[in-house]
């Protein structure tokens, strides 16, 4: 028997739970969240040593919600008394929020296929068929690592950097995950070399989606002061990794060859376009997901992309405090299409809390000092 919901959200991470909570606060109840694992599964899959690079602080009373909060009246800092949360703790936060708002979440339910039949979406899952009028895809990108080499362990595949065997490591990549790995390994006394074609380490752009975070810079300075050995090599684009004579050979486009006794760590980010759901429901061109101004699919009506994978020209919504500002905008758009009344007072509260981004032109980041 098919289960029908007006709205189905695929993915119970920060975007999925946050979107469902926003709909609830706008008095829209017929929403179901489908998750292939458990709530916050991607965060649970983080390396054990990884922490959020954005700090949590309970500043809600001043119209500035906790930067890691997915709902304006919640705060991970208040709940856990921590500033930089682990993946497991953040997943627990998402679970607490989902339970508090009584969100209908179907866990361990993997979406295998989506069909558009007579104006209704049919989602075939591991636990039967669901149907919906609207779909919000919130599957993120952590499950789709960008690993272009025959050898190397991707950042997302490491259980805990503090427990990796060896004392010499080579890292491919030059942004947050690369430096996070380097800091943890160096802290354990390992010698670390970073090779990258480009880096956000000293980027002039003030956008934190491009520039290395202050938290990472701070930790890097601390570990270097303690005598850590971290070597950074820029303008090295890795082309291939071979394993010969008991060691790894990393070949670069400038002709250089670097040898590593341990398997190289690949910190080249993630590729959402490898997601079968993205390929099926959205147009992918030049490595990017094409969206309308409402973050809607250009192929199918009433299918939206939410979360860290949303891009609009120079606007990059890769942090929670950025992409959460789209929840109320998209919920309102859906309700207006359905001819449902939208409580303007609720919308105003989202605006007052900097959680209503309806114009991407205001996303430019500029700092004079």
Coordinates of C-alpha atoms in Angstrom, one line a residue:
X1 CA 0.0 0.0 0.0
X2 CA 1.4 3.4 -1.0
X3 CA 1.8 6.1 1.6
X4 CA 1.0 9.6 0.4
X5 CA 2.3 12.8 1.8
X6 CA 2.0 16.3 0.4
X7 CA 5.7 16.8 1.0
X8 CA 8.5 14.3 1.3
X9 CA 12.0 15.3 2.3
X10 CA 14.8 12.9 1.4
X11 CA 17.5 13.0 4.0
X12 CA 17.4 13.5 7.8
X13 CA 20.5 15.6 8.2
X14 CA 20.8 19.3 9.1
X15 CA 18.9 20.4 5.9
X16 CA 16.2 17.7 6.0
X17 CA 15.3 18.1 9.7
X18 CA 15.6 21.9 9.5
X19 CA 13.3 22.1 6.6
X20 CA 10.7 19.9 8.3
X21 CA 10.8 22.0 11.5
X22 CA 10.4 25.2 9.5
X23 CA 7.3 23.7 7.8
X24 CA 5.9 22.8 11.2
X25 CA 6.4 26.3 12.5
X26 CA 4.4 27.5 9.5
X27 CA 1.6 25.2 10.6
X28 CA 2.2 22.8 7.6
X29 CA 1.9 19.2 9.0
X30 CA 1.8 16.8 6.1
X31 CA 5.5 16.3 5.7
X32 CA 7.5 13.1 6.0
X33 CA 11.3 12.8 6.2
X34 CA 12.9 9.6 4.6
X35 CA 16.4 8.6 5.7
X36 CA 18.5 5.7 4.5
X37 CA 20.3 5.4 7.8
X38 CA 19.6 7.2 11.1
X39 CA 19.0 10.8 11.9
X40 CA 22.3 12.7 11.2
X41 CA 23.9 9.7 9.6
X42 CA 26.5 11.7 7.7
X43 CA 27.6 13.4 10.9
X44 CA 27.9 10.1 12.6
X45 CA 30.2 9.1 9.7
X46 CA 32.6 11.9 10.3
X47 CA 36.1 11.0 11.5
X48 CA 35.9 10.8 15.3
X49 CA 38.4 13.6 15.7
X50 CA 36.5 16.0 13.4
X51 CA 34.7 19.0 14.9
X52 CA 32.4 21.7 13.5
X53 CA 34.6 24.6 12.3
X54 CA 31.8 27.1 13.0
X55 CA 31.4 27.9 16.7
X56 CA 28.2 27.3 18.6
X57 CA 27.0 30.0 21.0
X58 CA 23.6 30.7 22.5
X59 CA 22.9 34.1 21.1
X60 CA 19.3 33.5 20.1
X61 CA 18.0 36.3 22.3
X62 CA 19.8 38.9 20.1
X63 CA 18.3 37.8 16.8
X64 CA 21.5 35.8 16.0
X65 CA 20.7 32.1 16.3
X66 CA 23.5 29.7 17.1
X67 CA 25.5 29.3 13.8
X68 CA 25.0 25.6 13.9
X69 CA 21.3 25.6 14.8
X70 CA 18.8 24.3 12.2
X71 CA 15.8 25.9 14.0
X72 CA 15.7 29.5 15.3
X73 CA 14.6 28.5 18.8
X74 CA 17.3 25.8 19.4
X75 CA 21.0 25.9 20.1
X76 CA 23.5 23.1 20.2
X77 CA 25.6 25.2 22.5
X78 CA 22.8 25.4 25.0
X79 CA 22.0 21.7 24.8
X80 CA 25.5 20.3 25.0
X81 CA 27.6 23.1 26.4
X82 CA 30.1 22.7 23.6
X83 CA 31.4 25.2 21.1
X84 CA 32.8 22.9 18.4
X85 CA 30.7 19.7 18.3
X86 CA 31.7 16.3 17.1
X87 CA 29.7 14.5 14.4
X88 CA 28.1 12.2 16.9
X89 CA 27.1 15.0 19.2
X90 CA 25.7 17.0 16.3
X91 CA 23.7 14.0 15.2
X92 CA 22.3 13.8 18.7
X93 CA 21.3 17.4 18.5
X94 CA 19.4 16.7 15.3
X95 CA 17.6 13.8 16.9
X96 CA 16.6 15.9 19.9
X97 CA 15.2 18.6 17.6
X98 CA 13.3 16.1 15.5
X99 CA 11.7 14.6 18.6
X100 CA 10.9 17.9 20.2
X101 CA 9.0 19.1 17.1
X102 CA 7.5 15.6 16.5
X103 CA 8.9 15.3 13.0
X104 CA 7.8 12.2 11.1
X105 CA 11.1 10.6 10.2
X106 CA 11.3 7.1 8.6
X107 CA 14.8 5.9 9.2
X108 CA 16.6 2.9 7.6
X109 CA 14.5 3.6 4.5
X110 CA 16.6 3.9 1.4
X111 CA 15.1 5.7 -1.6
X112 CA 15.9 3.4 -4.6
X113 CA 14.1 5.2 -7.4
X114 CA 11.8 8.2 -8.0
X115 CA 9.2 8.3 -10.8
X116 CA 6.9 11.2 -11.9
X117 CA 3.6 9.6 -12.7
X118 CA 0.4 11.6 -13.5
X119 CA 1.6 14.7 -11.6
X120 CA 2.6 12.7 -8.5
X121 CA 6.1 11.5 -7.4
X122 CA 6.4 7.8 -6.6
X123 CA 9.4 7.0 -4.4
X124 CA 10.3 3.3 -4.4
X125 CA 12.1 2.6 -1.1
X126 CA 13.5 -0.4 0.8
X127 CA 10.4 -0.2 2.9
X128 CA 7.7 0.2 0.2
X129 CA 6.4 2.9 -2.0
X130 CA 5.7 6.5 -0.9
X131 CA 4.1 9.2 -3.0
X132 CA 4.3 12.9 -2.8
X133 CA 3.3 16.2 -4.5
X134 CA 6.6 17.9 -3.5
X135 CA 10.1 16.6 -3.0
X136 CA 12.9 18.3 -1.1
X137 CA 16.3 16.6 -1.7
X138 CA 18.5 17.0 1.4
X139 CA 21.0 14.1 0.9
X140 CA 24.1 16.3 1.2
X141 CA 27.5 15.3 -0.3
X142 CA 29.5 13.5 2.4
X143 CA 28.5 10.1 1.0
X144 CA 29.9 11.0 -2.4
X145 CA 33.6 11.6 -2.0
X146 CA 35.7 13.0 -4.9
X147 CA 38.3 10.3 -5.2
X148 CA 39.8 10.4 -8.7
X149 CA 42.8 8.1 -7.9
X150 CA 43.4 4.3 -7.9
X151 CA 45.0 4.6 -4.4
X152 CA 44.6 6.7 -1.4
X153 CA 42.2 6.9 1.5
X154 CA 39.6 9.7 1.3
X155 CA 39.1 12.0 4.3
X156 CA 35.5 10.6 4.7
X157 CA 36.8 7.1 5.0
X158 CA 39.0 7.7 8.0
X159 CA 37.5 6.6 11.3
X160 CA 39.9 8.6 13.5
X161 CA 43.0 10.5 12.4
X162 CA 44.4 10.1 15.9
X163 CA 44.6 6.3 15.4
X164 CA 46.1 6.1 11.9
X165 CA 49.4 4.1 12.0
X166 CA 52.5 5.6 10.7
X167 CA 54.7 8.7 11.3
X168 CA 54.9 10.1 7.8
X169 CA 51.9 11.2 5.8
X170 CA 51.1 12.8 2.5
X171 CA 47.8 14.7 2.0
X172 CA 46.3 15.7 -1.4
X173 CA 44.2 18.8 -1.1
X174 CA 44.5 22.3 0.4
X175 CA 41.3 23.3 2.2
X176 CA 39.5 22.5 5.5
X177 CA 39.6 18.7 5.4
X178 CA 43.2 18.7 4.3
X179 CA 44.3 20.9 7.2
X180 CA 42.1 19.2 9.7
X181 CA 43.8 15.9 8.8
X182 CA 47.2 17.5 8.9
X183 CA 46.6 19.0 12.4
X184 CA 45.5 15.8 13.9
X185 CA 48.3 13.8 12.5
X186 CA 51.0 16.3 13.4
X187 CA 49.6 16.5 16.9
X188 CA 50.4 12.8 17.2
X189 CA 54.0 13.5 16.2
X190 CA 53.8 12.6 12.5
X191 CA 55.6 14.4 9.7
X192 CA 53.0 15.7 7.3
X193 CA 53.3 17.1 3.7
X194 CA 50.4 18.8 1.9
X195 CA 50.3 19.0 -1.9
X196 CA 47.6 21.0 -3.5
X197 CA 46.9 22.9 -6.7
X198 CA 45.2 25.7 -4.7
X199 CA 44.4 26.5 -1.1
X200 CA 42.1 28.7 1.0
X201 CA 44.9 29.1 3.6
X202 CA 45.7 32.6 2.7
X203 CA 42.8 33.5 0.3
X204 CA 42.0 37.2 -0.1
X205 CA 38.3 36.4 -0.3
X206 CA 36.6 37.0 3.0
X207 CA 33.9 34.4 2.3
X208 CA 34.3 31.6 4.8
X209 CA 33.2 29.2 2.2
X210 CA 36.5 30.0 0.4
X211 CA 38.9 31.1 3.1
X212 CA 40.3 28.8 5.7
X213 CA 38.3 29.1 8.9
X214 CA 39.7 31.0 12.0
X215 CA 39.2 27.8 14.0
X216 CA 41.5 25.9 11.6
X217 CA 44.1 28.7 11.5
X218 CA 44.1 28.8 15.3
X219 CA 44.6 25.0 15.7
X220 CA 47.3 25.1 13.0
X221 CA 49.2 27.8 14.8
X222 CA 49.0 25.9 18.1
X223 CA 50.3 22.6 16.7
X224 CA 53.1 24.4 14.9
X225 CA 54.1 26.2 18.1
X226 CA 54.3 22.8 19.7
X227 CA 56.9 21.8 17.2
X228 CA 54.8 20.0 14.6
X229 CA 56.2 19.4 11.1
X230 CA 53.7 20.4 8.4
X231 CA 55.0 21.2 4.9
X232 CA 52.7 22.8 2.4
X233 CA 53.4 22.6 -1.3
X234 CA 51.1 24.7 -3.6
X235 CA 50.7 24.5 -7.4
X236 CA 50.9 20.7 -7.3
X237 CA 48.0 19.0 -9.1
X238 CA 48.1 15.2 -8.6
X239 CA 47.4 13.2 -11.7
X240 CA 47.8 9.6 -10.5
X241 CA 48.9 7.5 -7.5
X242 CA 50.7 4.2 -8.0
X243 CA 51.7 1.6 -5.5
X244 CA 55.1 0.0 -6.2
X245 CA 57.9 -1.6 -4.2
X246 CA 56.0 -1.2 -1.0
X247 CA 55.4 2.5 -1.2
X248 CA 53.1 5.0 -2.9
X249 CA 54.1 7.1 -5.9
X250 CA 52.2 10.4 -6.4
X251 CA 52.6 11.9 -9.9
X252 CA 51.9 15.6 -10.4
X253 CA 51.2 17.5 -13.6
X254 CA 54.5 19.5 -13.2
X255 CA 56.5 16.3 -13.5
X256 CA 57.3 15.9 -9.8
X257 CA 57.0 12.5 -8.2
X258 CA 56.5 12.2 -4.4
X259 CA 56.9 9.0 -2.5
X260 CA 54.9 8.1 0.6
X261 CA 55.3 5.1 2.9
X262 CA 51.7 5.4 4.1
X263 CA 48.6 5.5 1.9
X264 CA 48.0 9.1 0.8
X265 CA 45.0 10.9 2.4
X266 CA 42.7 12.3 -0.3
X267 CA 41.2 15.6 0.9
X268 CA 39.8 16.7 -2.5
X269 CA 36.2 17.3 -1.3
X270 CA 33.0 15.7 -2.4
X271 CA 31.0 15.4 -5.7
X272 CA 27.3 15.7 -5.3
X273 CA 26.8 15.0 -9.0
X274 CA 27.6 11.3 -8.3
X275 CA 24.4 11.0 -6.3
X276 CA 22.0 8.9 -8.4
X277 CA 19.0 11.0 -7.1
X278 CA 20.7 14.2 -8.2
X279 CA 21.4 12.7 -11.6
X280 CA 17.8 11.5 -12.0
X281 CA 15.9 14.6 -10.7
X282 CA 18.2 17.5 -11.7
X283 CA 20.1 18.7 -14.7
X284 CA 23.9 18.5 -14.1
X285 CA 26.1 20.5 -16.4
X286 CA 29.8 21.4 -16.1
X287 CA 29.9 19.7 -12.8
X288 CA 27.1 21.8 -11.3
X289 CA 23.5 21.1 -10.4
X290 CA 21.3 23.5 -12.4
X291 CA 18.6 25.2 -10.3
X292 CA 16.0 27.9 -10.7
X293 CA 16.1 31.0 -8.5
X294 CA 13.9 29.0 -6.1
X295 CA 16.4 26.2 -5.8
X296 CA 14.0 24.1 -7.9
X297 CA 14.9 21.4 -10.5
X298 CA 14.9 22.6 -14.1
X299 CA 13.7 19.2 -15.2
X300 CA 10.8 18.4 -12.8
X301 CA 8.3 20.7 -11.1
X302 CA 8.1 20.9 -7.3
X303 CA 11.4 19.2 -6.7
X304 CA 13.8 21.3 -4.7
X305 CA 17.5 21.0 -3.6
X306 CA 18.3 22.1 -0.1
X307 CA 21.4 22.2 2.0
X308 CA 25.1 22.6 1.6
X309 CA 25.1 21.5 -2.1
X310 CA 23.1 24.5 -3.3
X311 CA 25.1 26.9 -5.5
X312 CA 24.0 30.1 -7.3
X313 CA 26.8 31.8 -9.3
X314 CA 29.0 33.2 -6.5
X315 CA 26.6 32.3 -3.7
X316 CA 27.8 29.1 -1.9
X317 CA 25.5 27.8 0.9
X318 CA 27.9 25.3 2.3
X319 CA 27.5 26.1 6.0
X320 CA 24.4 25.6 8.1
X321 CA 23.9 29.2 9.0
X322 CA 23.8 29.9 5.2
X323 CA 21.5 27.2 3.9
X324 CA 19.1 27.3 6.8
X325 CA 18.1 30.8 5.6
X326 CA 16.4 29.2 2.6
X327 CA 14.0 26.9 4.6
X328 CA 11.3 29.5 5.2
X329 CA 11.6 30.9 1.7
X330 CA 11.0 27.5 0.1
X331 CA 8.3 26.5 2.6
X332 CA 6.4 29.7 1.9
X333 CA 6.7 29.2 -1.9
X334 CA 5.3 25.7 -1.6
X335 CA 2.4 26.8 0.6
X336 CA 1.5 29.6 -1.8
X337 CA 1.4 27.2 -4.7
X338 CA -1.0 25.1 -2.8
X339 CA -3.2 28.1 -1.9
X340 CA -2.5 27.7 1.8
X341 CA -2.4 30.7 4.2
X342 CA 1.1 31.7 5.3
X343 CA 1.4 33.2 8.7
X344 CA 3.2 36.5 8.1
X345 CA 4.2 36.8 11.8
X346 CA 6.1 33.6 11.5
X347 CA 7.9 34.8 8.4
X348 CA 8.8 38.0 10.1
X349 CA 10.3 36.1 13.0
X350 CA 12.5 34.2 10.5
X351 CA 13.5 37.5 8.9
X352 CA 14.3 39.0 12.4
X353 CA 16.5 36.0 13.1
X354 CA 18.5 36.3 9.8
X355 CA 16.9 33.1 8.5
X356 CA 15.1 34.3 5.5
X357 CA 17.4 34.7 2.5
X358 CA 15.2 35.6 -0.5
X359 CA 17.8 37.5 -2.5
X360 CA 21.1 35.9 -3.4
X361 CA 22.6 39.3 -4.4
X362 CA 23.1 40.1 -0.7
X363 CA 25.4 37.1 -0.3
X364 CA 28.7 38.9 -1.2
X365 CA 31.2 38.9 1.6
X366 CA 33.5 41.8 2.0
X367 CA 35.8 42.8 4.9
X368 CA 37.9 45.9 5.0
X369 CA 40.2 44.6 7.7

